[in-house]
XYZ file of N, CA and C in Angstrom:
204
model
N 119.666 122.203 77.878
C 118.789 123.052 77.107
C 119.472 123.482 75.817
N 118.750 123.434 74.773
C 119.290 123.855 73.491
C 119.350 125.376 73.428
N 120.355 125.901 72.784
C 120.504 127.359 72.660
C 119.444 127.931 71.728
N 118.865 129.026 72.118
C 117.844 129.686 71.298
C 118.486 130.831 70.527
N 118.010 131.019 69.312
C 118.495 132.137 68.514
C 117.826 133.422 68.989
N 118.602 134.451 69.082
C 118.036 135.744 69.453
C 117.459 136.398 68.217
N 116.300 136.955 68.356
C 115.642 137.637 67.244
C 116.239 139.028 67.085
N 116.546 139.376 65.881
C 117.078 140.692 65.597
C 115.953 141.718 65.673
N 116.217 142.838 66.296
C 115.213 143.894 66.410
C 115.324 144.905 65.286
N 116.229 144.668 64.347
C 116.401 145.589 63.230
C 115.205 145.487 62.292
N 114.698 146.630 61.901
C 113.531 146.688 61.030
C 114.004 146.650 59.584
N 113.400 145.787 58.760
C 113.807 145.759 57.346
C 113.529 147.080 56.650
N 114.312 147.352 55.612
C 114.215 148.615 54.869
C 112.796 148.888 54.379
N 112.115 147.858 53.897
C 110.781 148.042 53.328
C 109.722 148.351 54.391
N 109.989 148.010 55.632
C 109.009 148.227 56.692
C 109.201 149.558 57.407
N 110.287 150.240 57.149
C 110.519 151.537 57.792
C 109.533 152.563 57.269
N 109.249 153.521 58.126
C 108.316 154.579 57.740
C 108.953 155.447 56.665
N 108.304 155.544 55.538
C 108.821 156.351 54.436
C 108.486 157.814 54.673
N 109.440 158.665 54.356
C 109.198 160.094 54.487
C 108.479 160.603 53.247
N 107.615 161.559 53.443
C 106.923 162.163 52.310
C 107.893 163.004 51.507
N 107.654 163.039 50.215
C 108.483 163.850 49.331
C 107.640 164.969 48.745
N 108.286 166.129 48.569
C 107.592 167.310 48.100
C 108.369 167.939 46.952
N 107.660 168.642 46.111
C 108.309 169.354 45.009
C 108.945 170.636 45.541
N 109.781 171.224 44.702
C 110.423 172.497 45.046
C 109.361 173.546 45.355
N 108.318 173.583 44.541
C 107.254 174.573 44.717
C 106.522 174.387 46.042
N 106.264 173.145 46.416
C 105.573 172.885 47.678
C 106.431 173.299 48.869
N 107.722 173.004 48.808
C 108.603 173.356 49.925
C 108.767 174.866 50.059
N 108.920 175.560 48.939
C 109.110 177.011 49.021
C 107.828 177.725 49.444
N 106.682 177.107 49.230
C 105.416 177.714 49.628
C 105.038 177.385 51.074
N 105.770 176.474 51.707
C 105.407 176.047 53.055
C 105.809 177.074 54.111
N 105.082 177.078 55.204
C 105.373 177.983 56.317
C 106.689 177.599 56.998
N 107.031 176.338 56.965
C 108.248 175.849 57.616
C 109.501 176.513 57.044
N 109.512 176.753 55.745
C 110.683 177.322 55.090
C 110.475 178.780 54.683
N 109.574 179.446 55.329
C 109.260 180.838 54.999
C 110.507 181.723 55.038
N 111.345 181.553 56.043
C 112.535 182.394 56.209
C 113.677 181.977 55.283
N 113.613 180.788 54.698
C 114.688 180.276 53.848
C 114.229 180.052 52.407
N 113.151 180.677 52.038
C 112.561 180.494 50.712
C 113.551 180.816 49.599
N 114.296 181.900 49.753
C 115.239 182.304 48.711
C 116.367 181.295 48.533
N 116.839 180.708 49.622
C 117.896 179.704 49.544
C 117.375 178.446 48.846
N 116.160 178.036 49.207
C 115.579 176.859 48.558
C 115.391 177.078 47.064
N 114.982 178.271 46.683
C 114.795 178.580 45.258
C 116.105 178.382 44.506
N 117.215 178.724 45.122
C 118.511 178.609 44.473
C 119.063 177.185 44.506
N 118.802 176.453 45.576
C 119.419 175.139 45.761
C 118.658 173.980 45.136
N 117.337 174.026 45.162
C 116.544 172.883 44.700
C 116.313 172.936 43.196
N 116.316 171.770 42.588
C 116.102 171.656 41.149
C 114.612 171.477 40.862
N 114.092 172.172 39.866
C 112.686 171.987 39.504
C 112.464 170.592 38.920
N 111.303 170.032 39.191
C 110.973 168.716 38.657
C 111.410 167.559 39.535
N 112.192 167.812 40.558
C 112.615 166.764 41.497
C 111.810 166.871 42.767
N 111.778 165.788 43.535
C 111.112 165.811 44.830
C 112.161 165.656 45.928
N 111.853 166.237 47.076
C 112.764 166.240 48.212
C 111.979 165.946 49.486
N 112.639 165.307 50.440
C 112.055 165.168 51.768
C 112.351 166.451 52.536
N 111.638 166.673 53.612
C 111.889 167.855 54.445
C 113.308 167.768 55.001
N 113.684 166.580 55.423
C 115.028 166.384 55.967
C 116.082 166.686 54.907
N 115.858 166.237 53.679
C 116.791 166.489 52.594
C 116.935 167.967 52.296
N 115.821 168.689 52.308
C 115.851 170.129 52.063
C 116.606 170.842 53.189
N 116.361 170.428 54.422
C 117.063 171.034 55.553
C 118.565 170.765 55.474
N 118.944 169.562 55.031
C 120.364 169.232 54.895
C 121.022 170.082 53.811
N 120.323 170.319 52.708
C 120.868 171.163 51.646
C 121.103 172.583 52.162
N 120.155 173.111 52.924
C 120.305 174.451 53.495
C 121.490 174.481 54.450
N 121.582 173.472 55.313
C 122.658 173.412 56.296
C 124.029 173.343 55.617
N 124.143 172.507 54.592
C 125.416 172.392 53.871
C 125.767 173.706 53.181
N 124.789 174.377 52.641
C 125.018 175.656 51.989
C 125.497 176.698 53.003
N 124.861 176.732 54.147
C 125.224 177.715 55.174
C 126.625 177.463 55.749
N 127.085 176.224 55.725
C 128.421 175.894 56.232
C 129.518 176.098 55.193
N 129.117 176.326 53.948
C 130.077 176.481 52.861
C 130.935 177.713 53.018
N 132.091 177.680 52.385
C 133.020 178.817 52.443
C 132.715 179.803 51.331
N 132.965 181.044 51.600
C 132.792 182.106 50.614
C 133.993 182.093 49.691
N 133.747 182.182 48.393
C 134.864 182.150 47.428
C 135.318 183.545 47.100
């Protein structure tokens, strides 16, 4: 019997589910970030878009930072 090639189960980059991106204003107005609105106002740049995951990572990195 001839050897068969195994099919890779890895999904190509273009076929992965894209995350939605939101503006700073949309994220700060959302109920999800109600308790962290002030931190988002300071960390996010106006005119850029962010994913929810990206915004959460920025908050997490800020909270882990050292006080100067």
